[in-house]
Short mmCIF file of C-alpha atoms in Angstrom, two decimals:
data_model
loop_
_atom_site.label_atom_id
_atom_site.label_comp_id
_atom_site.label_asym_id
_atom_site.label_seq_id
_atom_site.Cartn_x
_atom_site.Cartn_y
_atom_site.Cartn_z
CA UNK A 1 -42.52 -41.77 20.15
CA UNK A 2 -40.75 -42.06 16.79
CA UNK A 3 -39.81 -38.36 16.61
CA UNK A 4 -36.70 -37.43 18.65
CA UNK A 5 -38.52 -34.48 20.26
CA UNK A 6 -41.65 -36.47 21.20
CA UNK A 7 -40.26 -37.88 24.44
CA UNK A 8 -39.00 -34.58 25.93
CA UNK A 9 -42.25 -32.92 24.86
CA UNK A 10 -44.35 -35.54 26.68
CA UNK A 11 -42.18 -35.32 29.81
CA UNK A 12 -42.59 -31.53 29.73
CA UNK A 13 -46.38 -31.85 29.54
CA UNK A 14 -46.39 -34.34 32.40
CA UNK A 15 -44.17 -32.11 34.56
CA UNK A 16 -46.39 -29.08 33.93
CA UNK A 17 -49.47 -31.14 34.85
CA UNK A 18 -47.85 -32.31 38.12
CA UNK A 19 -46.76 -28.78 38.99
CA UNK A 20 -50.08 -27.08 38.29
CA UNK A 21 -52.10 -29.85 39.97
CA UNK A 22 -51.02 -28.46 43.36
CA UNK A 23 -52.38 -24.96 42.66
CA UNK A 24 -55.86 -25.62 44.22
CA UNK A 25 -54.18 -26.66 47.49
CA UNK A 26 -51.71 -23.78 47.74
CA UNK A 27 -51.90 -20.34 49.32
CA UNK A 28 -51.34 -17.24 47.12
CA UNK A 29 -47.58 -17.15 47.71
CA UNK A 30 -47.20 -20.82 46.91
CA UNK A 31 -49.40 -20.42 43.82
CA UNK A 32 -47.03 -17.71 42.58
CA UNK A 33 -44.05 -20.04 43.09
CA UNK A 34 -45.79 -22.89 41.27
CA UNK A 35 -46.62 -20.62 38.34
CA UNK A 36 -43.03 -19.39 38.28
CA UNK A 37 -41.73 -22.97 38.14
CA UNK A 38 -44.18 -23.79 35.33
CA UNK A 39 -43.07 -20.67 33.42
CA UNK A 40 -39.40 -21.67 33.72
CA UNK A 41 -40.17 -25.20 32.51
CA UNK A 42 -42.16 -23.92 29.55
CA UNK A 43 -39.65 -21.23 28.64
CA UNK A 44 -36.57 -23.45 28.86
CA UNK A 45 -38.27 -26.21 26.86
CA UNK A 46 -39.18 -23.68 24.18
CA UNK A 47 -35.57 -22.49 24.07
CA UNK A 48 -34.26 -26.05 23.78
CA UNK A 49 -36.66 -26.91 20.97
CA UNK A 50 -35.82 -23.66 19.15
CA UNK A 51 -32.16 -24.69 19.24
CA UNK A 52 -33.08 -28.18 18.03
CA UNK A 53 -34.98 -27.03 14.95
CA UNK A 54 -32.92 -24.00 13.99
CA UNK A 55 -29.30 -24.55 14.98
CA UNK A 56 -26.51 -24.99 12.45
CA UNK A 57 -23.18 -26.26 13.89
CA UNK A 58 -20.54 -23.55 13.87
CA UNK A 59 -17.90 -23.83 11.19
CA UNK A 60 -20.01 -25.96 8.83
CA UNK A 61 -20.52 -24.27 5.51
CA UNK A 62 -23.87 -24.97 3.90
CA UNK A 63 -24.61 -27.05 1.98
CA UNK A 64 -21.88 -29.45 3.08
CA UNK A 65 -21.09 -33.04 3.88
CA UNK A 66 -19.21 -34.05 7.01
CA UNK A 67 -18.04 -37.43 8.31
CA UNK A 68 -19.70 -38.20 11.67
CA UNK A 69 -19.76 -40.93 14.27
CA UNK A 70 -21.97 -41.31 17.31
CA UNK A 71 -20.59 -41.63 20.84
CA UNK A 72 -22.48 -42.02 24.10
CA UNK A 73 -21.39 -39.88 27.03
CA UNK A 74 -21.65 -41.23 30.56
CA UNK A 75 -20.95 -38.71 33.34
CA UNK A 76 -22.35 -39.35 36.83
CA UNK A 77 -26.12 -39.65 36.31
CA UNK A 78 -25.93 -38.03 32.89
CA UNK A 79 -26.07 -40.04 29.66
CA UNK A 80 -26.24 -38.29 26.27
CA UNK A 81 -25.64 -38.97 22.58
CA UNK A 82 -23.08 -36.90 20.70
CA UNK A 83 -22.08 -36.72 17.06
CA UNK A 84 -18.35 -36.33 16.58
CA UNK A 85 -17.25 -34.74 13.30
CA UNK A 86 -14.29 -32.90 11.84
CA UNK A 87 -14.26 -29.35 10.52
CA UNK A 88 -11.10 -27.65 9.23
CA UNK A 89 -8.94 -30.42 10.66
CA UNK A 90 -10.43 -30.19 14.17
CA UNK A 91 -12.83 -32.55 15.94
CA UNK A 92 -16.08 -31.15 17.25
CA UNK A 93 -18.90 -32.68 19.24
CA UNK A 94 -22.61 -31.93 18.85
CA UNK A 95 -25.16 -33.25 21.42
CA UNK A 96 -28.31 -34.61 19.79
CA UNK A 97 -31.70 -35.81 20.98
CA UNK A 98 -31.82 -39.58 21.17
CA UNK A 99 -33.63 -41.73 18.64
CA UNK A 100 -33.29 -45.53 18.35
CA UNK A 101 -31.42 -45.35 15.04
CA UNK A 102 -28.41 -43.89 16.86
CA UNK A 103 -27.81 -47.23 18.61
CA UNK A 104 -26.77 -48.92 15.36
CA UNK A 105 -25.20 -45.87 13.68
CA UNK A 106 -21.78 -46.54 12.19
CA UNK A 107 -19.40 -43.81 10.97
CA UNK A 108 -20.84 -42.22 7.86
CA UNK A 109 -21.48 -38.94 6.07
CA UNK A 110 -24.01 -36.39 7.29
CA UNK A 111 -25.56 -33.77 5.03
CA UNK A 112 -25.93 -30.17 6.17
CA UNK A 113 -28.42 -28.15 4.16
CA UNK A 114 -30.03 -24.91 5.23
CA UNK A 115 -30.33 -25.13 9.01
CA UNK A 116 -30.66 -28.91 9.24
CA UNK A 117 -28.34 -31.90 9.54
CA UNK A 118 -29.44 -35.32 8.33
CA UNK A 119 -27.94 -38.80 8.23
CA UNK A 120 -29.23 -41.26 5.65
CA UNK A 121 -32.12 -38.90 4.98
CA UNK A 122 -33.17 -38.73 8.65
CA UNK A 123 -32.86 -35.37 10.38
CA UNK A 124 -31.02 -35.14 13.68
CA UNK A 125 -31.97 -32.57 16.31
CA UNK A 126 -29.24 -30.88 18.37
CA UNK A 127 -29.84 -30.82 22.14
CA UNK A 128 -27.23 -28.14 22.70
CA UNK A 129 -24.42 -26.22 21.09
CA UNK A 130 -21.36 -27.68 19.43
CA UNK A 131 -18.21 -28.13 21.52
CA UNK A 132 -14.59 -27.74 20.47
CA UNK A 133 -13.44 -29.92 23.38
CA UNK A 134 -14.32 -33.50 24.22
CA UNK A 135 -17.34 -33.83 26.56
CA UNK A 136 -16.49 -34.67 30.16
CA UNK A 137 -16.97 -38.19 31.44
CA UNK A 138 -16.63 -41.53 29.69
CA UNK A 139 -17.32 -41.67 25.96
CA UNK A 140 -18.50 -45.04 24.61
CA UNK A 141 -18.14 -45.74 20.89
CA UNK A 142 -20.84 -47.55 18.98
CA UNK A 143 -19.92 -51.23 18.52
CA UNK A 144 -19.08 -52.36 15.00
CA UNK A 145 -21.76 -55.02 15.37
CA UNK A 146 -24.72 -53.63 17.28
CA UNK A 147 -26.74 -55.82 19.64
CA UNK A 148 -29.97 -56.58 17.73
CA UNK A 149 -31.92 -56.30 21.00
CA UNK A 150 -30.41 -52.92 21.90
CA UNK A 151 -33.14 -50.85 20.25
CA UNK A 152 -35.78 -52.79 22.18
CA UNK A 153 -34.25 -51.52 25.43
CA UNK A 154 -34.85 -47.86 24.59
CA UNK A 155 -38.59 -47.61 25.19
CA UNK A 156 -40.35 -44.68 26.87
CA UNK A 157 -40.71 -46.34 30.27
CA UNK A 158 -37.02 -47.23 30.40
CA UNK A 159 -36.19 -43.65 29.53
CA UNK A 160 -38.44 -42.31 32.28
CA UNK A 161 -36.91 -44.67 34.84
CA UNK A 162 -33.39 -43.64 33.88
CA UNK A 163 -34.22 -39.93 33.91
CA UNK A 164 -35.99 -40.34 37.26
CA UNK A 165 -32.63 -41.05 38.90
CA UNK A 166 -32.32 -37.27 39.12
CA UNK A 167 -35.44 -37.22 41.32
CA UNK A 168 -33.21 -37.72 44.37
CA UNK A 169 -33.05 -33.91 44.39
CA UNK A 170 -36.77 -33.76 45.22
CA UNK A 171 -36.53 -33.83 49.06
CA UNK A 172 -33.88 -31.10 49.01
CA UNK A 173 -36.19 -28.95 46.89
CA UNK A 174 -38.96 -29.66 49.40
CA UNK A 175 -36.83 -28.52 52.32
CA UNK A 176 -35.81 -25.36 50.48
CA UNK A 177 -39.42 -24.61 49.55
CA UNK A 178 -40.61 -24.94 53.17
CA UNK A 179 -37.70 -22.83 54.38
CA UNK A 180 -38.45 -20.02 51.91
CA UNK A 181 -42.25 -20.11 51.70
CA UNK A 182 -43.19 -21.88 54.91
CA UNK A 183 -45.89 -24.51 55.23
CA UNK A 184 -46.20 -27.89 56.85
CA UNK A 185 -46.07 -31.49 55.73
CA UNK A 186 -48.38 -30.92 52.75
CA UNK A 187 -46.17 -28.12 51.44
CA UNK A 188 -43.08 -30.31 51.85
CA UNK A 189 -44.70 -33.22 50.00
CA UNK A 190 -45.89 -30.95 47.20
CA UNK A 191 -42.49 -29.32 46.81
CA UNK A 192 -40.76 -32.72 46.87
CA UNK A 193 -43.02 -34.07 44.13
CA UNK A 194 -42.63 -30.93 42.01
CA UNK A 195 -38.86 -30.94 42.54
CA UNK A 196 -38.56 -34.61 41.58
CA UNK A 197 -40.68 -34.10 38.46
CA UNK A 198 -38.66 -31.03 37.47
CA UNK A 199 -35.35 -32.88 37.88
CA UNK A 200 -36.66 -35.70 35.68
CA UNK A 201 -37.85 -33.16 33.10
CA UNK A 202 -34.48 -31.39 33.06
CA UNK A 203 -32.69 -34.63 32.28
CA UNK A 204 -35.14 -35.42 29.46
CA UNK A 205 -35.17 -31.97 27.87
CA UNK A 206 -31.35 -31.87 27.82
CA UNK A 207 -31.35 -34.96 25.61
CA UNK A 208 -30.85 -38.05 27.75
CA UNK A 209 -29.73 -41.33 26.18
CA UNK A 210 -31.29 -44.58 27.52
CA UNK A 211 -29.00 -46.93 25.62
#
């Protein structure tokens, strides 16, 4: 789990497994819907990872050095890590995939070379595009003296539990599925499970922050 993309990749694999596990119990129409959901999950994950490995923040000339600091965004059930940096006298914010080193990151210089950004020799992976405006919600600065136990509270199971808060959307997805495709209790349960897993996956692949 040391690589920033390992966690969202594992959650994606788990969500695909949960989705496709219902195929043997579904009728042809429901099979088509399950395959469509799996295709969306796979395609959107591929897009997110393509952005992560090949995105250069707008306005940064390469090679370059920029002063950055990490902030944690808290908005409703969403929690993400952002790097705040200045370009041409303006602040910009770049969402990044979480890795434990961000918890103790103090303001410092990041190096941009080619299509990568690194801090202290460690590459960071964007989880979205750069913003010219401050992210919505509450932004929490890193403390000057980090809690030495903070990194220990960012394990995979904690991350899954936090991302699973979004699973409350599962029953609504189940009701919608039954309304559109029909079916009884089994169809509702299957759609609820798939909906809950997909909501958890979406939170993870967008770059959730467990800290």
